CSV table of C-alpha atoms and ligand atoms in Angstrom, one decimal:
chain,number,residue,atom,x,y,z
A,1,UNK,CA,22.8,-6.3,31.8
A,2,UNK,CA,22.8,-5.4,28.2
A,3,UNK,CA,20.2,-3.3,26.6
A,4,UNK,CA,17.5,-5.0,24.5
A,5,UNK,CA,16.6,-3.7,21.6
A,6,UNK,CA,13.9,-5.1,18.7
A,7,UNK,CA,14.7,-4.9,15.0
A,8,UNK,CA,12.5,-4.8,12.4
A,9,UNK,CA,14.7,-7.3,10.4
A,10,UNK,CA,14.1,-8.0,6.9
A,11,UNK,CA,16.9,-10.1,6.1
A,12,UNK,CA,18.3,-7.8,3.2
A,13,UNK,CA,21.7,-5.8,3.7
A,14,UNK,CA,20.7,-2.8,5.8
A,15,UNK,CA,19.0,-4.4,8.3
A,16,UNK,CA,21.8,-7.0,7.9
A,17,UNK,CA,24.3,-4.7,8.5
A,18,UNK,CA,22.4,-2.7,11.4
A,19,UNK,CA,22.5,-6.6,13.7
A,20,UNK,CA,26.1,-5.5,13.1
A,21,UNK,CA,26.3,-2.6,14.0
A,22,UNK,CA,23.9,-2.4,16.9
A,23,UNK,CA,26.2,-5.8,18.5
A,24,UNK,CA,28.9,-3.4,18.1
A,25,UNK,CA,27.1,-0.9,20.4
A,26,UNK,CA,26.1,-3.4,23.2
A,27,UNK,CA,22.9,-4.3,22.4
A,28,UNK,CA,21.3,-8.0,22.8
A,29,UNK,CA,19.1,-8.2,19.5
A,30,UNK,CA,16.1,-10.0,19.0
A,31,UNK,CA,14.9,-9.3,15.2
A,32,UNK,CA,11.5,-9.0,14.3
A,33,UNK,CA,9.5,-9.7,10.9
A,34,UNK,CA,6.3,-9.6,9.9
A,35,UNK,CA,5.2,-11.7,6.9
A,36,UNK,CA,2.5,-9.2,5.0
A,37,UNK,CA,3.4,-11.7,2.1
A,38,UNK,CA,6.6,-10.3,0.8
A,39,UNK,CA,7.1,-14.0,0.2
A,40,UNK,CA,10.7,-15.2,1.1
A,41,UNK,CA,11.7,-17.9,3.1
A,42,UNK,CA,11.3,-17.4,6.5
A,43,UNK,CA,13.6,-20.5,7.3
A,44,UNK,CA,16.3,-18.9,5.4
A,45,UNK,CA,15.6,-15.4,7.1
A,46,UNK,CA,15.9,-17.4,10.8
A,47,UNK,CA,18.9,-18.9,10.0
A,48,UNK,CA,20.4,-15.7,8.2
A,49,UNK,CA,19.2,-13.5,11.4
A,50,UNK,CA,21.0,-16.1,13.6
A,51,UNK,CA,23.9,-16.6,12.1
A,52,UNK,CA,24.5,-12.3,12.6
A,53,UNK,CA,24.6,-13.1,16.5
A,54,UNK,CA,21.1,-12.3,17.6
A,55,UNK,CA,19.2,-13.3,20.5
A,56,UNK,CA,15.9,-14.2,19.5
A,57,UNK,CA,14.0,-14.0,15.9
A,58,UNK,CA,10.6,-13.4,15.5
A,59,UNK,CA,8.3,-14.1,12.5
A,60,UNK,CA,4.8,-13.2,12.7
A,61,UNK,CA,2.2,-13.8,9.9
A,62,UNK,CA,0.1,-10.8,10.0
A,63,UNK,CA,-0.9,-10.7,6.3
A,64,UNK,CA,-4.8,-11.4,7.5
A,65,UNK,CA,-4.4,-8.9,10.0
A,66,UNK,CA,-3.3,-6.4,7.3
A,67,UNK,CA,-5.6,-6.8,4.9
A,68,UNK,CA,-8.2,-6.8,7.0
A,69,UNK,CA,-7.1,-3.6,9.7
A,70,UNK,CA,-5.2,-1.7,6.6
A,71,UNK,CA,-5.7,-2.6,3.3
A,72,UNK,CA,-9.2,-2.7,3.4
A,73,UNK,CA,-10.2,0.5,5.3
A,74,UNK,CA,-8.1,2.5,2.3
A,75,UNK,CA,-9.9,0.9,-0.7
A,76,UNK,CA,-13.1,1.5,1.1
A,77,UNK,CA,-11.7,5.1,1.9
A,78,UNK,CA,-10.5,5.0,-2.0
A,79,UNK,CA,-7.2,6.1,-1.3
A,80,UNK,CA,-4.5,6.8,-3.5
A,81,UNK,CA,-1.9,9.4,-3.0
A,82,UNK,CA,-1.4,11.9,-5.1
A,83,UNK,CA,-3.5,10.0,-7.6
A,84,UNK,CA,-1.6,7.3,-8.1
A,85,UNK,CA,0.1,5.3,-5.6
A,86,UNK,CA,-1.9,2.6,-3.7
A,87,UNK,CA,0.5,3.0,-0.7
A,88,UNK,CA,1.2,-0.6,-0.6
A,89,UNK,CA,4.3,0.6,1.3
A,90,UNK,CA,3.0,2.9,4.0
A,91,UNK,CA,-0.1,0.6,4.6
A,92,UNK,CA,2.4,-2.1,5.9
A,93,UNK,CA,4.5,0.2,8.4
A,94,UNK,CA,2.0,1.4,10.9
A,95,UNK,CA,1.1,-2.6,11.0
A,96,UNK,CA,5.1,-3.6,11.6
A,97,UNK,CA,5.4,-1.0,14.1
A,98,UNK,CA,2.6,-2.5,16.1
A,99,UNK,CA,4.0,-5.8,16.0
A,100,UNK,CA,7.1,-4.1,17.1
A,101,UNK,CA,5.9,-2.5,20.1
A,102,UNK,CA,4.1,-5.3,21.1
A,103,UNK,CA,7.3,-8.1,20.3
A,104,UNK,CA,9.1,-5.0,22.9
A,105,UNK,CA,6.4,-5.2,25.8
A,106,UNK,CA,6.4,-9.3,25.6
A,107,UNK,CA,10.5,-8.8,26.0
A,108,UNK,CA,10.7,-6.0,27.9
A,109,UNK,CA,13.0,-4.6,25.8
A,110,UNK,CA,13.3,-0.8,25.6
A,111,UNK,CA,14.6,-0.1,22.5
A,112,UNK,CA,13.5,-0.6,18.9
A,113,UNK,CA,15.5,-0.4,15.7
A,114,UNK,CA,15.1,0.1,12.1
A,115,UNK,CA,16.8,-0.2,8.9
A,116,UNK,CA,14.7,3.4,6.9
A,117,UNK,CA,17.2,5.7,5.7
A,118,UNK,CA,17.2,9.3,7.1
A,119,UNK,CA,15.8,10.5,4.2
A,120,UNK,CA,12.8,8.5,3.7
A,121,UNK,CA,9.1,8.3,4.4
A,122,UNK,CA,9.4,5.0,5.9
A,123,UNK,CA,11.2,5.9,9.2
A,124,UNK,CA,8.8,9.0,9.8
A,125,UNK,CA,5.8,6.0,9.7
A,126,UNK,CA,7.4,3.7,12.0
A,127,UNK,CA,8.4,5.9,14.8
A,128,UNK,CA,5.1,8.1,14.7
A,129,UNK,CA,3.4,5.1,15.1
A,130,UNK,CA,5.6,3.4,17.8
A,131,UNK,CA,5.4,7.2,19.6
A,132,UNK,CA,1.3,6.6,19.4
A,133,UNK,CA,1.8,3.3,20.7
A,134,UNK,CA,4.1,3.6,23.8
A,135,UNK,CA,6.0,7.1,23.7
A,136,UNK,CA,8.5,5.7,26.4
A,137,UNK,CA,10.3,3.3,23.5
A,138,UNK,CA,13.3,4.6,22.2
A,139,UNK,CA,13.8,4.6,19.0
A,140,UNK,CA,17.1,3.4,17.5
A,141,UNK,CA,17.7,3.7,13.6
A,142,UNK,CA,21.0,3.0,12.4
A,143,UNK,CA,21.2,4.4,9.1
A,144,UNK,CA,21.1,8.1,10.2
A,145,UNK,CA,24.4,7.3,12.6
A,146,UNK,CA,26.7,5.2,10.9
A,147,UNK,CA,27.8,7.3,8.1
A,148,UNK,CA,28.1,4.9,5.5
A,149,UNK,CA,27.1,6.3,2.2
A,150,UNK,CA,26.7,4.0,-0.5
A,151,UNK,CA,25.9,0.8,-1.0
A,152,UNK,CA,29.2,-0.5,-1.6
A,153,UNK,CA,30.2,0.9,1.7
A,154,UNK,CA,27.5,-1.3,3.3
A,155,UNK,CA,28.2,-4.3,1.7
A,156,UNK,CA,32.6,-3.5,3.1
A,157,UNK,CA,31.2,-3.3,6.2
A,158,UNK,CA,28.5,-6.6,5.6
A,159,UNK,CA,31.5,-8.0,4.4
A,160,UNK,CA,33.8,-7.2,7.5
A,161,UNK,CA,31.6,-8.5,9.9
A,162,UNK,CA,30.5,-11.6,8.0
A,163,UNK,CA,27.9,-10.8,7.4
A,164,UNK,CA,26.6,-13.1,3.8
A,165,UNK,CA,26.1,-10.5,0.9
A,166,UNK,CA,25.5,-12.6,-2.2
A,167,UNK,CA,22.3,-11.6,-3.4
A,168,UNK,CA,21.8,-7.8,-2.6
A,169,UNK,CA,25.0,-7.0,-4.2
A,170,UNK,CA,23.9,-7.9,-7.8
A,171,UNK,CA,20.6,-5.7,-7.9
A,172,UNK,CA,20.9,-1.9,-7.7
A,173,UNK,CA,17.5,-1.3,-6.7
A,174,UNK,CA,15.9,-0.8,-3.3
A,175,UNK,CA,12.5,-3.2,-3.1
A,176,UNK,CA,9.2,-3.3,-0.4
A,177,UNK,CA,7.2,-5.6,-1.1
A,178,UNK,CA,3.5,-6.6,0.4
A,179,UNK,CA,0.2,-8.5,-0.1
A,180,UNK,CA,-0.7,-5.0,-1.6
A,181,UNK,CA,2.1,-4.2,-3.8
A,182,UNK,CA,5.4,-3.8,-4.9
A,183,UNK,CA,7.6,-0.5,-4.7
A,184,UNK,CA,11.2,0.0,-6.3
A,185,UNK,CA,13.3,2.5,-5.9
A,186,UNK,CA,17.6,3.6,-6.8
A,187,UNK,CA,19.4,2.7,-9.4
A,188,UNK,CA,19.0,4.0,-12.9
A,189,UNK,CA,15.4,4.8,-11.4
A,190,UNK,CA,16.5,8.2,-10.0
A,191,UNK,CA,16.6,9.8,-13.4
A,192,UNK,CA,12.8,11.0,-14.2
A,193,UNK,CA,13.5,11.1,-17.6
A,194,UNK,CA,14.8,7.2,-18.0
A,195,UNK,CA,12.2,4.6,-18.4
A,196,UNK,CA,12.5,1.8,-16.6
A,197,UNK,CA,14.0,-1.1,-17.4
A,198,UNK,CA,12.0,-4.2,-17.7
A,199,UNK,CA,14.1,-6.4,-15.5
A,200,UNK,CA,12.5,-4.2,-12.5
A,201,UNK,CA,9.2,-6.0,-13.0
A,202,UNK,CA,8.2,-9.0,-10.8
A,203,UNK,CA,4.3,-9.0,-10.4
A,204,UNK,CA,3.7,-7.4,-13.8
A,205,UNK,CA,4.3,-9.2,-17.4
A,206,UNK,CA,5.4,-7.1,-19.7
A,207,UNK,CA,2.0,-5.6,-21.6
A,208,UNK,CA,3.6,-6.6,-24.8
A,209,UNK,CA,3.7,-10.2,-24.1
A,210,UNK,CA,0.8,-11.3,-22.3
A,211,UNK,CA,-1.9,-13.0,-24.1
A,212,UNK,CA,-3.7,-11.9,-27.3
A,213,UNK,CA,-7.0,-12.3,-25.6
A,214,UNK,CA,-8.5,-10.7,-22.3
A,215,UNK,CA,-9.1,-11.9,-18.7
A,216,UNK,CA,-12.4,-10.8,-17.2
A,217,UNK,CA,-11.9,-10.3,-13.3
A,218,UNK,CA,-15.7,-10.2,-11.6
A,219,UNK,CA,-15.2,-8.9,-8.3
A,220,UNK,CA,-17.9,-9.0,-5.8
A,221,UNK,CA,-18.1,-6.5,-2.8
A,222,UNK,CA,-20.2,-6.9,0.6
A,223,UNK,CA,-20.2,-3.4,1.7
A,224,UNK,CA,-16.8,-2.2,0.5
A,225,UNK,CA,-15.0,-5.7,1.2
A,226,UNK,CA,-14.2,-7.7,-1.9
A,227,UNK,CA,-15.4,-11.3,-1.0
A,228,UNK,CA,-15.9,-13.1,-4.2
A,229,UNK,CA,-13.4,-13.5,-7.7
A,230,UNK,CA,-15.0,-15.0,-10.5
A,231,UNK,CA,-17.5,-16.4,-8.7
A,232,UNK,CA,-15.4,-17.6,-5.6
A,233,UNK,CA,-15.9,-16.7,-2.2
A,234,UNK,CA,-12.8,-16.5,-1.3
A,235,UNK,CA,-10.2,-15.3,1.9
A,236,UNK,CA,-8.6,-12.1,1.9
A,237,UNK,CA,-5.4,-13.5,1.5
A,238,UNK,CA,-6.6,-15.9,-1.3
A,239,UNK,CA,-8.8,-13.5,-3.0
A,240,UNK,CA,-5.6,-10.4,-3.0
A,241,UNK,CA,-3.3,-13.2,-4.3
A,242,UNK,CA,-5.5,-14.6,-7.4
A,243,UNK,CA,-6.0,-11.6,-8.3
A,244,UNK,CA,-2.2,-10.3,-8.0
A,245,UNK,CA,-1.5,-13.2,-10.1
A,246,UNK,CA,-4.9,-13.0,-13.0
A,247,UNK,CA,-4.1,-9.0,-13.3
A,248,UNK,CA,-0.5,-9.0,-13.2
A,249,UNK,CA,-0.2,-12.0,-15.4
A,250,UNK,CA,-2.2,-9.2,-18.3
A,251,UNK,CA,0.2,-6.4,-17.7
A,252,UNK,CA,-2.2,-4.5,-15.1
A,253,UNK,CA,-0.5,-2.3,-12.0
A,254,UNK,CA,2.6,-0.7,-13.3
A,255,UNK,CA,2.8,2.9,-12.1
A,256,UNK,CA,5.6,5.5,-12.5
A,257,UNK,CA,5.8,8.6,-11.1
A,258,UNK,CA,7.5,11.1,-8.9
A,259,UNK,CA,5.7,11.7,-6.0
A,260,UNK,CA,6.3,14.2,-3.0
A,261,UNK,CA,8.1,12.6,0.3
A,262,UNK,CA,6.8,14.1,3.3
A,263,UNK,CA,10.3,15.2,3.9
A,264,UNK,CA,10.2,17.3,1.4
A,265,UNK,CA,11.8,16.2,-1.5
A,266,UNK,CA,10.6,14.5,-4.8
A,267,UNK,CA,11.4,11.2,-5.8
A,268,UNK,CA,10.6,8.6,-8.5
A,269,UNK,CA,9.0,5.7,-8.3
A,270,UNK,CA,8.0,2.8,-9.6
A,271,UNK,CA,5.2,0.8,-7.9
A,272,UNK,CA,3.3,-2.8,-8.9
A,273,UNK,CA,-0.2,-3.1,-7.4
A,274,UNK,CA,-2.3,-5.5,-10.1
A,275,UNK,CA,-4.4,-6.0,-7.5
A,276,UNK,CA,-4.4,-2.5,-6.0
A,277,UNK,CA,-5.1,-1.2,-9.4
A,278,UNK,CA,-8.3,-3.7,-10.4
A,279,UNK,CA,-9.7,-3.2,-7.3
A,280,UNK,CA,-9.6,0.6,-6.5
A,281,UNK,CA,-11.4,1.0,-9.9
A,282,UNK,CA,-14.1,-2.0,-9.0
A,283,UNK,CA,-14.6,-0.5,-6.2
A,284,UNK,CA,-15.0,3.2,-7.7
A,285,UNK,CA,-17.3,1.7,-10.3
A,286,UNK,CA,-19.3,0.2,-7.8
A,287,UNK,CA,-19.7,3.6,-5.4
A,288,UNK,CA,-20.6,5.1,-9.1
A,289,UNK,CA,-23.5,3.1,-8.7
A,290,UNK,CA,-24.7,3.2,-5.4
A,291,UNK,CA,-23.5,6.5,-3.7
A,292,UNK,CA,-26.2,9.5,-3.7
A,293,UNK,CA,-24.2,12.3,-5.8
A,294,UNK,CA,-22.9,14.3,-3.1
A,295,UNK,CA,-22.0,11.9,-0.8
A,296,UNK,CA,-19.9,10.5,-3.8
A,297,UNK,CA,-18.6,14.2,-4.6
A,298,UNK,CA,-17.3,14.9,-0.9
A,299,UNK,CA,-15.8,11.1,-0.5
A,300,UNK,CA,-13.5,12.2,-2.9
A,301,UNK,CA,-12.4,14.6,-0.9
A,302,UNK,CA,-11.7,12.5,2.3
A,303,UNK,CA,-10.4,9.9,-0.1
A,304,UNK,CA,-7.3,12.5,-0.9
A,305,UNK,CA,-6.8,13.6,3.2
A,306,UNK,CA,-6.9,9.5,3.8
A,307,UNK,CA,-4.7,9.1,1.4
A,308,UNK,CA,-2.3,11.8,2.7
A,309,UNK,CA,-2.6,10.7,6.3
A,310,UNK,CA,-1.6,7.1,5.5
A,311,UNK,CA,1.6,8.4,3.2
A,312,UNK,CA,2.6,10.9,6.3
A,313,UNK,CA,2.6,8.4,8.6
A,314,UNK,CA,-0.7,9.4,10.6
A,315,UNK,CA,-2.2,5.9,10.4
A,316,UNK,CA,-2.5,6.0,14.4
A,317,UNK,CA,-4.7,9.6,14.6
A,318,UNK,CA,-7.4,10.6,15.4
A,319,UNK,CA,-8.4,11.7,12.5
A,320,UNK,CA,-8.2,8.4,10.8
A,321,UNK,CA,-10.5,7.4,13.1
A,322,UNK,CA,-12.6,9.4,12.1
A,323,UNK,CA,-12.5,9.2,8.8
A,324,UNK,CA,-13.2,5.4,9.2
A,325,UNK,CA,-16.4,6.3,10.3
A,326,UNK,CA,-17.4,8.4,7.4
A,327,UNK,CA,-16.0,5.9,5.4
A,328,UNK,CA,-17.9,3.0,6.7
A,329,UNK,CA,-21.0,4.9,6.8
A,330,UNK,CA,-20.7,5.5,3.3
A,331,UNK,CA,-20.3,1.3,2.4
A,332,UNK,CA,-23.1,0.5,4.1
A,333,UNK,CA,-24.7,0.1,0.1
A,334,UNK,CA,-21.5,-1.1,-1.6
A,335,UNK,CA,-22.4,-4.1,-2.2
A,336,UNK,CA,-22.2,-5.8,-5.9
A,337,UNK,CA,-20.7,-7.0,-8.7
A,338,UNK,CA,-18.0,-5.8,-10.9
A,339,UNK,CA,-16.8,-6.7,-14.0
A,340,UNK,CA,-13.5,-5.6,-15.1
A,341,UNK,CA,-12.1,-6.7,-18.4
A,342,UNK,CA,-8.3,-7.6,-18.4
A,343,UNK,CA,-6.0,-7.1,-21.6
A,344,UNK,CA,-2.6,-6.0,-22.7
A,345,UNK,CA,-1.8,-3.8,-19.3
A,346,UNK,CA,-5.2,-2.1,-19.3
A,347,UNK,CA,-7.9,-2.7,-16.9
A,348,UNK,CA,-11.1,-1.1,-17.7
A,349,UNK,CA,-14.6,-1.9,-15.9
A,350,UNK,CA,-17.4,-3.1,-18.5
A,351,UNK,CA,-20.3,-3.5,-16.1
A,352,UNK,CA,-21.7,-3.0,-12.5
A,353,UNK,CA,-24.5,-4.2,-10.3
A,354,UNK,CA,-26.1,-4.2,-7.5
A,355,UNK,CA,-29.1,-4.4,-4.9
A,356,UNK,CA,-28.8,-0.6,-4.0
A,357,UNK,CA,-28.3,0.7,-7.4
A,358,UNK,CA,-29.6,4.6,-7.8
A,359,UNK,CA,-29.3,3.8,-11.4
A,360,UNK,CA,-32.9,4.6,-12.9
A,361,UNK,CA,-33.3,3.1,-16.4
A,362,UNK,CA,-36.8,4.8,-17.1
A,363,UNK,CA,-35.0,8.0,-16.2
A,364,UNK,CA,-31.6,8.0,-18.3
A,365,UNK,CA,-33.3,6.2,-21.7
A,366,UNK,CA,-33.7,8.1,-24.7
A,367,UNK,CA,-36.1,5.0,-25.9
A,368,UNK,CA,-39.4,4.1,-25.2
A,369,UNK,CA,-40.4,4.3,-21.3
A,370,UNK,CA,-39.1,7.4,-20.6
A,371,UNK,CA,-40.5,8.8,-17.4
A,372,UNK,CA,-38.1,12.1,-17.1
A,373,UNK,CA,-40.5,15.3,-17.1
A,374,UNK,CA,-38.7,17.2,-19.4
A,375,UNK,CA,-41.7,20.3,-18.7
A,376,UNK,CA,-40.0,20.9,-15.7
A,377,UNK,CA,-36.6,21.7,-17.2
A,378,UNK,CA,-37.5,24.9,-18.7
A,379,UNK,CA,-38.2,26.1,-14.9
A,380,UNK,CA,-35.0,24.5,-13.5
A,381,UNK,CA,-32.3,26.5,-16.0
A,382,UNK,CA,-34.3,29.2,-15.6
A,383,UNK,CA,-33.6,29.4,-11.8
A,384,UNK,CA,-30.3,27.6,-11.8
A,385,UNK,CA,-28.5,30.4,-14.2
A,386,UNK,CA,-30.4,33.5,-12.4
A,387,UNK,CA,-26.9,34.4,-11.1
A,388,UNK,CA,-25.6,34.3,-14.1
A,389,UNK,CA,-27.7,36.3,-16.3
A,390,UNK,CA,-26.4,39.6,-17.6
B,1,LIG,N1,8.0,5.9,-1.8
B,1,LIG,C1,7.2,4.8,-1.3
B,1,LIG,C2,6.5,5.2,0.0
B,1,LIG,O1,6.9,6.1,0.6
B,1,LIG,C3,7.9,3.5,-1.2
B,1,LIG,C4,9.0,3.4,-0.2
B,1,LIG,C5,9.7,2.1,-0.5
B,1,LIG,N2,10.5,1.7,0.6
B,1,LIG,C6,11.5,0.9,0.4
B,1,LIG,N3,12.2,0.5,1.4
B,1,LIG,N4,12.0,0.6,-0.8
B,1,LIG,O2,5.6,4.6,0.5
């Protein structure tokens, strides 16, 4: 009997060309996809996977599942690696590899494939994950055997096994895209010094021609969890797409930077997260409000290891879990409104609200109704700079 093996297929030409190679190494295929609402057409993908020779294709909609599981927890855990990056990418892998593992058990299959290069972040994430899932799965990932090196090589042997090329061959770049984001990568984005050209944009207008006047966004939380847009109670899914499309339609969520790979090496990116972007500073503006001053000084500081652990791959740790539990400790009061104000690729915030403010008006006014004791000052510096005094 031959040996089964589930591929995290994406339709695009490495994962095209690893159906062909793993058919040339006896497996029986069955690709599997999960739609976290990279929007293509899953019809097309069906046809495309079938026409390679596999088995069986699988297409699951988990784009609830991963707003709900992934997305969320980090913009209630505010984290953003190295400062910047939403990690629209490494939120969806610890997701696909559970939908891999589980497509394996329901076909008692024993292998699992993917199409990450050896050199990436992304195959670290799946296989730690499918190791914390069921360690007895062996992993199979193509691109670190075949020795193919470029891209044209790829699409010669695409091409030699008929495998349909059209598309992929015209753009240079290497795309992810999510519910949560969009990241691009190769091309004449490897040089750090080059900005990027604005044909790599697809969620983002360009800042220069979106409209002359702003977009408010009011986004309202329920501990942590944005549930309203502009007044709408809305979905998840239909609350992360409206605002994808209001925010990227003013220029909001273009990032470019060079960020450190777990494996070591530096690499630039370019990332669109309009959504990612407007809410991360909603939902800091709202914590601004609500959170007790150390709490909000040390969240900061599990916001940064969160962020870490999701980029390394650790999604399925302990610690996480752990973490979680700070986290939603911490949202039990972040709950509120937040205006953000939308214009020409900025996104600022220009008001918050809420039931649990700390906010103390006859404390912070310089006007009438001041109730600060401003006797007791003197007392307090002298004490607080004791160790300081010479
Ligand atoms: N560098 C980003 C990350 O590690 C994005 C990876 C993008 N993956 C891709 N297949 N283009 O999360």
């Amino acid at each position: 009997m031959k040996k089964k093996v589930i591929l995290a297929y994406s339709g695009g030409l490495d994962t095209s060309c690893c159906v062909a190679w793993l058919k040339e190494k006896g497996f029986d295929i069955i690709t599997y996809t999960a739609d976290l609402g990279q929007g293509i057409n899953f019809a097309q993908l069906s046809k495309k996977a079938k026409d390679c020779g596999v088995s069986k294709v699988y297409i699951q909609d988990l784009k609830g599942r991963f707003l709900k599981d992934f997305v969320f927890p980090a913009l209630c855990a505010g984290a953003i690696y190295e400062g910047k990056y939403p990690l629209a990418t490494a939120l969806g892998r610890p997701l696909i590899a559970e939908g891999l593992v589980e497509a394996a058990h329901k076909e008692k299959a024993n292998y699992i494939a993917h199409g990450c290069t050896g050199k990436g972040n992304d195959q670290v994430r799946l296989e730690v994950s499918a190791a914390s899932l069921d360690k007895k799965l062996k992993v199979v990932a193509p691109l670190r055997e075949w020795g193919l090196k470029t891209r044209e090589e790829e699409i010669k042997y695409a091409k030699a096994h008929q495998i349909e090329v059209a598309a992929s061959k015209k753009s240079p770049y290497s795309v992810d895209l999510n519910l949560w984001g969009r990241s691009i990568e190769c091309g004449i984005l490897e040089n750090p010094a080059q900005e990027p050209p604005e044909e790599i944009y697809q969620l983002t207008k360009n800042p220069l021609k979106c409209a002359n006047k702003p977009d408010y966004a009011t986004i309202e939380f329920a501990r942590g969890i944005p549930v309203k847009l502009n007044g709408k109670g809305l979905a998840p899914v239909a609350l992360i797409t409206k605002l994808n499309k209001l925010a990227g339609d003013n220029g909001v969520g273009r990032i470019d930077m060079v960020e450190n790979r777990l494996v070591g090496i530096k690499s630039r990116e370019i990332y669109e997260a309009p959504a990612g972007v407007a809410l991360h500073l909603a939902h800091q503006e709202l914590e601004s409000l609500v959170l007790d001053k150390e709490s909000a000084q040390f969240k900061k500081v599990v916001a940064d290891r969160y962020a870490q652990l999701v980029y390394n791959g650790l999604w399925h740790s302990p610690l996480r879990a752990a973490l979680d539990k700070f986290v939603n400790e911490t949202q039990k009061k972040v709950t509120g409104l937040v205006k953000l104000k939308l214009y020409k690729g900025s996104c600022v915030c220009v008001g918050r609200n809420s039931p649990h403010s700390l906010y103390k008006k006859e404390l912070a006014t310089y006007e009438a109704g001041d109730k600060f004791d401003k006797s007791a000052a003197e007392g307090f510096i002298k004490i607080w700079s004791l160790p300081y005094q010479k």
